[in-house]
Amino acid sequence: MDIPEKLSSLLARDSQSVAGVEKLRFFPLAVESGHGSHLIEVGGRKLLDFSSSWTAGGIGYGHPHVVDAISRASSNQPGAGGISAVHPYMVELAEKLLEITPGDADRRVYLGNSGTDANDVVLRSCQYATGRNRIITFSGSYHGGVGLAMGVSGVHVEAGAVASPVAAFIPFPDPYRPHTGHADTVVQDSLARLDTELAAGDVACVIVETIQSDGGIVIPPDGFLSGLRTACNKYGVILICDEVKVGLGRTGLMHAFDHESVVPDVVTFGKVLGGGLPLSAAVGPTSILDGPVASALLTTAGNPVTAAAGLAVLQVIESESLVSKSQVSGQTLLNSLKSHVSRLGVEASVGDIRGRGLTIGVDLVSDLATKSRNFDLAKRVAYRAWELGVVVYYVGGNVLEITPALTTQPVDLEVGAEIIARSIADAIDGQVTDEQIAPFVGW
Ligand SMILES: Cc1ncc(COP(=O)(O)O)c(C=O)c1O
């Protein structure tokens, strides 16, 4: 595909100005606007966004209710943060999060700027509250891009980042690529290893993604989350569920941990919560989140504009029944992906299509029997999908992460499913060159 001059010129300026440490690029994407589930590329091409900006645009771009809330809060702005002055937006948002998140009455809400800081603050608060240091986490996990949250993230550590010295990594139960060799023993094995770690003592908390996303859309078998709850209860250890990517309706229930009716001690939120603005939250016991006072200070945390956006997002999720819609749309999209993959005869490269609601993974393999990850094909498919008008990224090196906005229309879900299957066929057919994908490191 020929890249228009306006697009290539912006990309060239980006390469000379914006730091590489914050780039995770898959194809030459540069956008100038967005509406609902669509992005408008520099140059005017309309793209269907099947990532929703890694779910941060999870109710669509420019939702009128969110735009209205942001405009009202910013045109008459009560300060720029919440650390030294209270304002109604942050209190209302905290109250709303307490209402929709299960747990005891005696809880508080931390409001932050990103999923990373919510997890980081919570992990440190657990250490402080318990006087214990160790943190149990999982291989293939993702909890943040800097600091302690990064140091307990399996994907970063497995890619060479320095692990936090207090982190202990346990295999995450993956029924498709079982670390034990058998899908029916993964939960038991992970829980047995957890028990050993907890018995060794000095554990402040266990942090877990309810569905592992960056690790490759891994949906743990039933019994895992409830097993974590039981083990944490047995040893008096705090259970943190990281719902930053898949929470607030995306899996077809309000919280992904609801699929096992588990009640975590602490829940972290982010991405979709901000309606496209930087906003995160952690909900947990007062005994953990109330002290020490002034130990987690980000100047713009509790910002009135982002808090107003967060409230509007939660209202939209409720008023537009996005939780149940996500369940129905997700099932339709999953079926549609399977049927297009089969119609185009590319099943030999697609090891698995799995999902829960609008969190779907298409696992690309080199060999159906060995399930070996096809990293090269993933790069080419993502590139080809962009050429054909769909934005989709991959995780775990080879799994297409399909997480469209919860508001995506059925007709667009069908169009996107067809394009993704066609991109797989075209990529296998050699329609994406080595030169085209060479500049993109991917994930
Ligand atoms: C499960 C999970 N937790 C935390 C984070 C970090 O969120 P943020 O990038 O907003 O800091 C991410 C980001 O991808 C995530 O997927």
CSV table of C-alpha atoms and ligand atoms in Angstrom, one decimal:
chain,number,residue,atom,x,y,z
A,1,MET,CA,0.0,0.0,0.0
A,2,ASP,CA,1.3,3.5,-0.9
A,3,ILE,CA,1.6,5.6,2.2
A,4,PRO,CA,0.2,9.2,1.6
A,5,GLU,CA,2.8,12.0,1.9
A,6,LYS,CA,1.0,13.7,4.8
A,7,LEU,CA,1.1,10.4,6.8
A,8,SER,CA,4.7,9.6,6.0
A,9,SER,CA,5.8,13.1,6.9
A,10,LEU,CA,4.1,12.9,10.4
A,11,LEU,CA,5.7,9.5,11.0
A,12,ALA,CA,9.1,10.9,10.0
A,13,ARG,CA,8.7,13.9,12.4
A,14,ASP,CA,7.6,11.4,15.2
A,15,SER,CA,10.7,9.3,14.7
A,16,GLN,CA,12.8,12.5,15.2
A,17,SER,CA,11.0,13.8,18.3
A,18,VAL,CA,9.1,11.3,20.4
A,19,ALA,CA,11.1,8.9,22.6
A,20,GLY,CA,11.3,5.2,21.6
A,21,VAL,CA,10.8,4.0,25.2
A,22,GLU,CA,7.1,4.8,24.8
A,23,LYS,CA,6.6,3.3,21.4
A,24,LEU,CA,4.9,0.0,20.8
A,25,ARG,CA,4.3,0.1,17.1
A,26,PHE,CA,2.9,-2.6,14.7
A,27,PHE,CA,2.4,-0.7,11.5
A,28,PRO,CA,2.7,2.9,10.3
A,29,LEU,CA,-0.4,4.1,12.1
A,30,ALA,CA,-1.0,7.9,12.5
A,31,VAL,CA,-4.5,9.1,13.3
A,32,GLU,CA,-6.0,12.6,13.3
A,33,SER,CA,-9.5,11.9,14.7
A,34,GLY,CA,-11.8,9.2,16.0
A,35,HIS,CA,-15.6,8.6,16.3
A,36,GLY,CA,-17.2,5.6,18.0
A,37,SER,CA,-15.3,2.5,16.8
A,38,HIS,CA,-13.5,4.2,14.0
A,39,LEU,CA,-10.3,6.1,13.7
A,40,ILE,CA,-9.5,8.6,10.9
A,41,GLU,CA,-6.0,8.1,9.7
A,42,VAL,CA,-3.8,11.1,8.7
A,43,GLY,CA,-4.7,11.5,5.1
A,44,GLY,CA,-8.4,10.7,5.6
A,45,ARG,CA,-8.7,6.9,5.5
A,46,LYS,CA,-11.3,5.4,7.9
A,47,LEU,CA,-10.1,2.5,10.0
A,48,LEU,CA,-12.2,0.2,12.2
A,49,ASP,CA,-10.5,0.0,15.6
A,50,PHE,CA,-10.5,-3.6,16.9
A,51,SER,CA,-8.1,-2.7,19.7
A,52,SER,CA,-10.0,0.4,21.1
A,53,SER,CA,-6.5,1.7,22.0
A,54,TRP,CA,-5.7,-1.4,24.1
A,55,THR,CA,-9.3,-1.0,25.6
A,56,ALA,CA,-8.7,2.6,26.8
A,57,GLY,CA,-11.3,3.7,24.2
A,58,GLY,CA,-13.6,0.9,25.4
A,59,ILE,CA,-16.9,2.8,25.0
A,60,GLY,CA,-15.9,4.4,21.7
A,61,TYR,CA,-14.2,7.6,20.9
A,62,GLY,CA,-16.0,10.9,21.5
A,63,HIS,CA,-19.0,9.4,23.2
A,64,PRO,CA,-21.4,12.4,23.5
A,65,HIS,CA,-22.1,11.8,27.2
A,66,VAL,CA,-18.4,11.7,28.0
A,67,VAL,CA,-17.7,14.7,25.8
A,68,ASP,CA,-20.4,16.7,27.6
A,69,ALA,CA,-19.0,15.7,31.0
A,70,ILE,CA,-15.5,16.6,30.1
A,71,SER,CA,-16.6,20.0,28.7
A,72,ARG,CA,-18.6,20.9,31.7
A,73,ALA,CA,-15.8,19.9,34.1
A,74,SER,CA,-13.1,21.6,32.2
A,75,SER,CA,-14.9,24.8,31.3
A,76,ASN,CA,-15.4,25.6,35.0
A,77,GLN,CA,-12.6,23.5,36.4
A,78,PRO,CA,-12.4,23.1,40.2
A,79,GLY,CA,-8.6,22.8,40.3
A,80,ALA,CA,-6.4,20.3,38.6
A,81,GLY,CA,-6.1,17.4,41.1
A,82,GLY,CA,-7.4,15.9,44.3
A,83,ILE,CA,-4.4,15.6,46.6
A,84,SER,CA,-4.9,18.9,48.5
A,85,ALA,CA,-8.4,19.9,47.6
A,86,VAL,CA,-11.6,17.8,47.5
A,87,HIS,CA,-14.2,18.4,44.7
A,88,PRO,CA,-17.5,16.7,44.0
A,89,TYR,CA,-16.3,14.8,40.9
A,90,MET,CA,-13.7,12.7,42.7
A,91,VAL,CA,-16.0,12.0,45.6
A,92,GLU,CA,-18.9,11.0,43.3
A,93,LEU,CA,-16.6,8.7,41.3
A,94,ALA,CA,-15.2,7.1,44.4
A,95,GLU,CA,-18.7,6.5,45.8
A,96,LYS,CA,-19.8,5.0,42.4
A,97,LEU,CA,-16.9,2.6,42.3
A,98,LEU,CA,-17.6,1.5,45.9
A,99,GLU,CA,-21.2,0.8,44.8
A,100,ILE,CA,-20.4,-1.3,41.8
A,101,THR,CA,-17.5,-3.2,43.3
A,102,PRO,CA,-18.3,-6.1,45.7
A,103,GLY,CA,-16.7,-6.1,49.1
A,104,ASP,CA,-17.2,-5.0,52.7
A,105,ALA,CA,-18.5,-1.7,53.8
A,106,ASP,CA,-15.2,-0.4,55.2
A,107,ARG,CA,-13.4,0.4,51.9
A,108,ARG,CA,-11.8,3.3,50.2
A,109,VAL,CA,-10.9,4.3,46.6
A,110,TYR,CA,-7.6,5.4,45.3
A,111,LEU,CA,-7.8,7.5,42.1
A,112,GLY,CA,-4.8,7.6,39.8
A,113,ASN,CA,-3.7,8.3,36.3
A,114,SER,CA,-2.9,4.9,34.9
A,115,GLY,CA,-3.3,1.2,35.6
A,116,THR,CA,0.4,1.2,36.4
A,117,ASP,CA,0.2,3.6,39.3
A,118,ALA,CA,-3.0,2.0,40.7
A,119,ASN,CA,-1.2,-1.4,40.8
A,120,ASP,CA,2.1,0.2,42.1
A,121,VAL,CA,0.3,2.0,44.9
A,122,VAL,CA,-1.8,-0.9,45.9
A,123,LEU,CA,1.2,-3.3,46.0
A,124,ARG,CA,3.2,-0.9,48.2
A,125,SER,CA,0.1,-0.3,50.4
A,126,CYS,CA,-0.2,-4.1,50.9
A,127,GLN,CA,3.4,-4.3,52.0
A,128,TYR,CA,3.0,-1.4,54.4
A,129,ALA,CA,-0.3,-2.7,55.9
A,130,THR,CA,0.9,-6.2,56.4
A,131,GLY,CA,4.6,-5.5,57.3
A,132,ARG,CA,5.4,-8.2,54.8
A,133,ASN,CA,7.4,-7.9,51.6
A,134,ARG,CA,6.9,-10.6,49.1
A,135,ILE,CA,4.5,-10.3,46.2
A,136,ILE,CA,3.1,-13.4,44.4
A,137,THR,CA,2.5,-12.9,40.7
A,138,PHE,CA,2.3,-15.0,37.5
A,139,SER,CA,4.4,-15.7,34.5
A,140,GLY,CA,3.0,-13.9,31.5
A,141,SER,CA,1.3,-11.2,33.6
A,142,TYR,CA,1.2,-7.5,32.9
A,143,HIS,CA,0.6,-5.0,35.7
A,144,GLY,CA,2.4,-1.9,34.6
A,145,GLY,CA,5.0,-0.2,32.5
A,146,VAL,CA,7.2,1.3,35.1
A,147,GLY,CA,8.2,0.8,38.8
A,148,LEU,CA,7.2,-2.0,41.1
A,149,ALA,CA,4.1,-2.7,38.9
A,150,MET,CA,6.6,-3.4,36.0
A,151,GLY,CA,8.9,-5.5,38.2
A,152,VAL,CA,6.1,-7.9,39.1
A,153,SER,CA,5.0,-8.2,35.4
A,154,GLY,CA,5.9,-11.5,33.9
A,155,VAL,CA,5.9,-10.3,30.3
A,156,HIS,CA,8.5,-7.6,31.1
A,157,VAL,CA,10.7,-9.8,33.2
A,158,GLU,CA,10.6,-12.6,30.6
A,159,ALA,CA,11.6,-10.0,28.0
A,160,GLY,CA,14.7,-9.0,30.1
A,161,ALA,CA,13.5,-6.3,32.5
A,162,VAL,CA,14.8,-6.6,36.0
A,163,ALA,CA,12.3,-8.5,38.2
A,164,SER,CA,11.5,-6.9,41.5
A,165,PRO,CA,13.5,-8.7,44.2
A,166,VAL,CA,10.2,-9.2,46.2
A,167,ALA,CA,8.4,-10.9,43.3
A,168,ALA,CA,7.8,-14.7,43.1
A,169,PHE,CA,6.4,-15.8,39.8
A,170,ILE,CA,4.1,-18.8,39.5
A,171,PRO,CA,2.9,-20.4,36.2
A,172,PHE,CA,-0.5,-19.0,35.1
A,173,PRO,CA,-2.8,-21.9,34.2
A,174,ASP,CA,-3.1,-22.0,30.4
A,175,PRO,CA,-5.5,-24.7,29.2
A,176,TYR,CA,-4.2,-24.3,25.6
A,177,ARG,CA,-0.5,-24.5,26.3
A,178,PRO,CA,-0.5,-26.2,29.7
A,179,HIS,CA,2.8,-25.9,31.6
A,180,THR,CA,2.1,-29.3,33.1
A,181,GLY,CA,1.5,-30.9,29.7
A,182,HIS,CA,-2.2,-31.5,30.5
A,183,ALA,CA,-5.0,-29.0,30.5
A,184,ASP,CA,-6.8,-30.7,33.4
A,185,THR,CA,-3.9,-30.4,35.8
A,186,VAL,CA,-2.8,-26.7,35.3
A,187,VAL,CA,-5.1,-25.3,38.0
A,188,GLN,CA,-4.1,-27.9,40.5
A,189,ASP,CA,-0.4,-27.4,39.8
A,190,SER,CA,-0.5,-23.6,39.9
A,191,LEU,CA,-2.4,-23.7,43.2
A,192,ALA,CA,0.0,-26.2,44.7
A,193,ARG,CA,2.9,-23.9,43.8
A,194,LEU,CA,1.0,-21.0,45.3
A,195,ASP,CA,0.5,-22.9,48.5
A,196,THR,CA,4.2,-23.6,48.8
A,197,GLU,CA,5.0,-19.9,48.3
A,198,LEU,CA,2.4,-18.8,50.8
A,199,ALA,CA,3.5,-21.4,53.3
A,200,ALA,CA,7.1,-19.9,53.1
A,201,GLY,CA,5.7,-16.7,54.6
A,202,ASP,CA,6.4,-13.0,54.3
A,203,VAL,CA,3.8,-12.7,51.5
A,204,ALA,CA,2.0,-9.3,51.4
A,205,CYS,CA,-0.3,-10.1,48.5
A,206,VAL,CA,-1.1,-12.1,45.4
A,207,ILE,CA,-1.8,-10.0,42.3
A,208,VAL,CA,-3.6,-11.6,39.3
A,209,GLU,CA,-5.1,-10.7,36.0
A,210,THR,CA,-8.5,-12.3,35.8
A,211,ILE,CA,-7.8,-12.9,32.1
A,212,GLN,CA,-4.2,-12.7,31.1
A,213,SER,CA,-4.1,-10.2,28.3
A,214,ASP,CA,-0.6,-9.3,27.3
A,215,GLY,CA,0.5,-12.8,28.0
A,216,GLY,CA,-1.7,-13.9,25.1
A,217,ILE,CA,-5.4,-13.7,26.1
A,218,VAL,CA,-5.2,-16.7,28.5
A,219,ILE,CA,-8.5,-17.5,30.1
A,220,PRO,CA,-7.8,-19.5,33.3
A,221,PRO,CA,-10.0,-22.6,33.7
A,222,ASP,CA,-12.8,-22.5,36.3
A,223,GLY,CA,-11.6,-23.2,39.8
A,224,PHE,CA,-8.4,-21.1,39.5
A,225,LEU,CA,-9.7,-17.7,40.8
A,226,SER,CA,-11.8,-19.4,43.5
A,227,GLY,CA,-8.7,-21.5,44.4
A,228,LEU,CA,-6.7,-18.3,44.8
A,229,ARG,CA,-9.4,-16.9,47.0
A,230,THR,CA,-9.4,-20.0,49.2
A,231,ALA,CA,-5.6,-20.1,49.4
A,232,CYS,CA,-5.4,-16.4,50.3
A,233,ASN,CA,-8.0,-16.8,53.0
A,234,LYS,CA,-6.1,-19.8,54.4
A,235,TYR,CA,-2.9,-17.8,54.9
A,236,GLY,CA,-4.4,-14.4,55.5
A,237,VAL,CA,-2.9,-12.9,52.4
A,238,ILE,CA,-4.5,-10.1,50.3
A,239,LEU,CA,-5.9,-11.0,46.9
A,240,ILE,CA,-5.6,-8.2,44.3
A,241,CYS,CA,-7.5,-8.6,41.0
A,242,ASP,CA,-6.2,-6.5,38.2
A,243,GLU,CA,-9.2,-5.6,36.1
A,244,VAL,CA,-7.4,-2.8,34.3
A,245,LYS,CA,-7.8,-4.2,30.8
A,246,VAL,CA,-10.8,-6.6,31.0
A,247,GLY,CA,-12.9,-5.0,33.7
A,248,LEU,CA,-16.1,-2.9,33.6
A,249,GLY,CA,-18.2,-5.0,31.3
A,250,ARG,CA,-15.7,-6.2,28.6
A,251,THR,CA,-16.0,-9.9,29.5
A,252,GLY,CA,-19.8,-9.9,29.5
A,253,LEU,CA,-20.1,-9.4,33.3
A,254,MET,CA,-19.3,-6.2,35.1
A,255,HIS,CA,-16.1,-7.6,36.6
A,256,ALA,CA,-14.1,-10.5,35.1
A,257,PHE,CA,-13.8,-12.1,38.5
A,258,ASP,CA,-17.6,-12.4,38.6
A,259,HIS,CA,-17.3,-15.4,36.3
A,260,GLU,CA,-16.2,-17.3,39.4
A,261,SER,CA,-18.2,-15.3,41.9
A,262,VAL,CA,-15.0,-14.4,43.7
A,263,VAL,CA,-14.7,-11.3,45.8
A,264,PRO,CA,-11.1,-10.0,45.8
A,265,ASP,CA,-9.8,-7.8,48.6
A,266,VAL,CA,-8.6,-5.2,46.2
A,267,VAL,CA,-9.6,-4.4,42.6
A,268,THR,CA,-7.7,-2.1,40.2
A,269,PHE,CA,-9.3,-0.4,37.3
A,270,GLY,CA,-8.0,1.8,34.4
A,271,LYS,CA,-8.2,2.1,30.6
A,272,VAL,CA,-11.9,2.2,29.7
A,273,LEU,CA,-12.7,4.0,33.0
A,274,GLY,CA,-11.2,7.3,31.7
A,275,GLY,CA,-13.3,7.3,28.5
A,276,GLY,CA,-10.0,8.1,26.6
A,277,LEU,CA,-8.5,10.2,29.4
A,278,PRO,CA,-5.8,9.0,31.9
A,279,LEU,CA,-7.7,7.7,34.9
A,280,SER,CA,-7.3,4.6,37.1
A,281,ALA,CA,-8.7,3.5,40.4
A,282,ALA,CA,-8.1,0.9,43.2
A,283,VAL,CA,-10.9,-0.2,45.5
A,284,GLY,CA,-9.9,-1.9,48.7
A,285,PRO,CA,-10.1,-2.1,52.5
A,286,THR,CA,-9.6,1.1,54.4
A,287,SER,CA,-7.0,-0.7,56.4
A,288,ILE,CA,-4.9,-1.0,53.3
A,289,LEU,CA,-5.6,2.1,51.3
A,290,ASP,CA,-5.9,4.7,54.1
A,291,GLY,CA,-2.3,4.7,55.2
A,292,PRO,CA,0.2,6.0,55.5
A,293,VAL,CA,-1.3,9.3,54.6
A,294,ALA,CA,0.5,11.1,51.7
A,295,SER,CA,2.4,8.0,50.6
A,296,ALA,CA,1.1,8.0,47.0
A,297,LEU,CA,1.1,11.5,45.6
A,298,LEU,CA,0.6,12.3,42.0
A,299,THR,CA,-0.2,16.0,41.5
A,300,THR,CA,-3.0,15.5,39.0
A,301,ALA,CA,-4.5,12.3,40.6
A,302,GLY,CA,-8.2,12.8,41.3
A,303,ASN,CA,-8.3,15.4,38.5
A,304,PRO,CA,-11.8,16.8,38.1
A,305,VAL,CA,-11.9,16.4,34.4
A,306,THR,CA,-10.8,12.8,34.3
A,307,ALA,CA,-13.0,12.0,37.3
A,308,ALA,CA,-16.0,13.6,35.5
A,309,ALA,CA,-15.1,11.4,32.5
A,310,GLY,CA,-15.0,8.3,34.7
A,311,LEU,CA,-18.4,9.0,36.1
A,312,ALA,CA,-19.8,9.5,32.7
A,313,VAL,CA,-18.3,6.2,31.5
A,314,LEU,CA,-19.8,4.3,34.3
A,315,GLN,CA,-23.2,5.9,33.6
A,316,VAL,CA,-22.9,5.0,29.9
A,317,ILE,CA,-22.0,1.4,30.7
A,318,GLU,CA,-25.2,1.1,32.8
A,319,SER,CA,-27.6,3.2,30.7
A,320,GLU,CA,-26.6,1.5,27.4
A,321,SER,CA,-26.5,-2.0,29.0
A,322,LEU,CA,-23.0,-2.5,27.7
A,323,VAL,CA,-22.3,-5.4,30.0
A,324,SER,CA,-24.9,-7.6,28.5
A,325,LYS,CA,-24.2,-6.2,25.0
A,326,SER,CA,-20.6,-7.2,25.4
A,327,GLN,CA,-21.7,-10.8,26.1
A,328,VAL,CA,-23.9,-11.0,23.1
A,329,SER,CA,-21.6,-9.2,20.7
A,330,GLY,CA,-18.6,-11.2,21.9
A,331,GLN,CA,-20.3,-14.5,21.2
A,332,THR,CA,-21.3,-13.3,17.7
A,333,LEU,CA,-17.8,-12.0,16.9
A,334,LEU,CA,-16.2,-15.2,18.1
A,335,ASN,CA,-18.5,-17.3,15.9
A,336,SER,CA,-18.0,-15.0,13.0
A,337,LEU,CA,-14.2,-15.2,13.3
A,338,LYS,CA,-14.4,-19.0,13.4
A,339,SER,CA,-16.6,-19.2,10.4
A,340,HIS,CA,-14.5,-16.8,8.2
A,341,VAL,CA,-11.3,-18.6,9.2
A,342,SER,CA,-12.9,-21.9,8.1
A,343,ARG,CA,-14.4,-20.4,4.9
A,344,LEU,CA,-11.0,-19.0,3.9
A,345,GLY,CA,-9.3,-22.3,4.7
A,346,VAL,CA,-6.7,-20.9,7.1
A,347,GLU,CA,-7.5,-23.2,10.0
A,348,ALA,CA,-4.0,-24.8,9.8
A,349,SER,CA,-2.5,-21.5,11.0
A,350,VAL,CA,-5.1,-20.7,13.7
A,351,GLY,CA,-4.5,-22.9,16.8
A,352,ASP,CA,-7.3,-21.5,18.9
A,353,ILE,CA,-9.9,-18.7,18.9
A,354,ARG,CA,-10.9,-18.1,22.5
A,355,GLY,CA,-12.7,-15.3,24.3
A,356,ARG,CA,-15.0,-14.1,27.0
A,357,GLY,CA,-17.4,-11.3,25.8
A,358,LEU,CA,-15.4,-8.7,23.8
A,359,THR,CA,-12.0,-10.0,24.9
A,360,ILE,CA,-11.0,-12.4,22.1
A,361,GLY,CA,-7.7,-13.9,21.2
A,362,VAL,CA,-6.8,-15.5,17.8
A,363,ASP,CA,-3.8,-17.7,18.4
A,364,LEU,CA,-1.6,-18.0,15.3
A,365,VAL,CA,0.6,-21.2,15.2
A,366,SER,CA,3.1,-22.7,12.8
A,367,ASP,CA,1.9,-26.2,13.6
A,368,LEU,CA,-1.4,-27.2,15.0
A,369,ALA,CA,0.0,-30.3,16.7
A,370,THR,CA,2.9,-28.6,18.5
A,371,LYS,CA,1.0,-25.3,18.9
A,372,SER,CA,4.3,-23.4,18.3
A,373,ARG,CA,3.7,-19.7,18.3
A,374,ASN,CA,3.9,-18.1,14.8
A,375,PHE,CA,5.5,-14.8,15.7
A,376,ASP,CA,6.2,-13.9,12.0
A,377,LEU,CA,2.7,-14.5,10.9
A,378,ALA,CA,1.3,-12.3,13.7
A,379,LYS,CA,3.4,-9.4,12.5
A,380,ARG,CA,2.2,-9.8,8.9
A,381,VAL,CA,-1.4,-10.3,9.8
A,382,ALA,CA,-1.5,-7.1,11.9
A,383,TYR,CA,0.2,-5.2,9.1
A,384,ARG,CA,-2.2,-6.6,6.5
A,385,ALA,CA,-5.3,-5.9,8.6
A,386,TRP,CA,-4.2,-2.3,8.9
A,387,GLU,CA,-3.8,-2.1,5.1
A,388,LEU,CA,-7.3,-3.5,4.7
A,389,GLY,CA,-8.7,-1.0,7.2
A,390,VAL,CA,-8.7,-2.7,10.7
A,391,VAL,CA,-6.5,-1.9,13.6
A,392,VAL,CA,-5.6,-5.0,15.6
A,393,TYR,CA,-2.5,-5.7,17.6
A,394,TYR,CA,-1.0,-8.9,18.9
A,395,VAL,CA,0.0,-10.1,22.4
A,396,GLY,CA,2.2,-12.9,23.6
A,397,GLY,CA,4.0,-12.5,20.3
A,398,ASN,CA,1.4,-14.4,18.3
A,399,VAL,CA,-2.1,-13.9,19.6
A,400,LEU,CA,-4.3,-11.2,17.9
A,401,GLU,CA,-5.9,-9.3,20.7
A,402,ILE,CA,-9.4,-8.4,19.6
A,403,THR,CA,-11.0,-5.9,22.0
A,404,PRO,CA,-13.3,-3.6,20.1
A,405,ALA,CA,-15.2,-0.9,21.9
A,406,LEU,CA,-18.3,-2.3,23.7
A,407,THR,CA,-20.4,0.1,21.6
A,408,THR,CA,-19.3,-1.4,18.3
A,409,GLN,CA,-22.2,-2.0,15.9
A,410,PRO,CA,-22.9,-5.6,14.9
A,411,VAL,CA,-22.3,-4.7,11.2
A,412,ASP,CA,-18.8,-3.5,12.1
A,413,LEU,CA,-18.0,-6.6,14.1
A,414,GLU,CA,-18.9,-8.7,11.0
A,415,VAL,CA,-16.8,-6.5,8.7
A,416,GLY,CA,-13.8,-6.7,11.1
A,417,ALA,CA,-14.1,-10.4,11.5
A,418,GLU,CA,-14.0,-10.9,7.7
A,419,ILE,CA,-11.0,-8.6,7.3
A,420,ILE,CA,-9.0,-10.3,10.0
A,421,ALA,CA,-9.6,-13.7,8.4
A,422,ARG,CA,-8.7,-12.3,5.0
A,423,SER,CA,-5.5,-10.8,6.5
A,424,ILE,CA,-4.5,-14.2,7.7
A,425,ALA,CA,-5.0,-15.6,4.3
A,426,ASP,CA,-3.2,-12.8,2.6
A,427,ALA,CA,-0.3,-12.9,5.0
A,428,ILE,CA,0.1,-16.7,4.4
A,429,ASP,CA,-0.1,-15.9,0.7
A,430,GLY,CA,3.0,-13.7,1.0
A,431,GLN,CA,1.2,-10.4,0.5
A,432,VAL,CA,3.2,-8.6,3.2
A,433,THR,CA,6.9,-8.1,2.5
A,434,ASP,CA,9.8,-8.4,5.0
A,435,GLU,CA,10.6,-4.7,4.2
A,436,GLN,CA,7.1,-3.6,5.3
A,437,ILE,CA,7.3,-5.3,8.7
A,438,ALA,CA,11.0,-4.7,9.4
A,439,PRO,CA,10.6,-1.3,11.2
A,440,PHE,CA,8.0,-2.6,13.7
A,441,VAL,CA,9.2,-4.4,16.8
A,442,GLY,CA,5.7,-5.3,17.9
A,443,TRP,CA,5.0,-7.0,21.2
B,1,LIG,C1,-3.9,-5.9,33.1
B,1,LIG,C2,-3.2,-4.6,33.0
B,1,LIG,N1,-2.8,-4.0,34.2
B,1,LIG,C3,-2.2,-2.8,34.2
B,1,LIG,C4,-1.9,-2.2,33.0
B,1,LIG,C5,-1.2,-0.9,33.0
B,1,LIG,O1,-2.0,0.1,32.7
B,1,LIG,P1,-1.5,1.5,32.1
B,1,LIG,O2,-0.8,1.2,30.8
B,1,LIG,O3,-2.7,2.3,32.0
B,1,LIG,O4,-0.6,2.0,33.1
B,1,LIG,C6,-2.2,-2.8,31.8
B,1,LIG,C7,-1.9,-2.2,30.5
B,1,LIG,O5,-1.9,-2.8,29.5
B,1,LIG,C8,-2.9,-4.1,31.8
B,1,LIG,O6,-3.3,-4.7,30.7
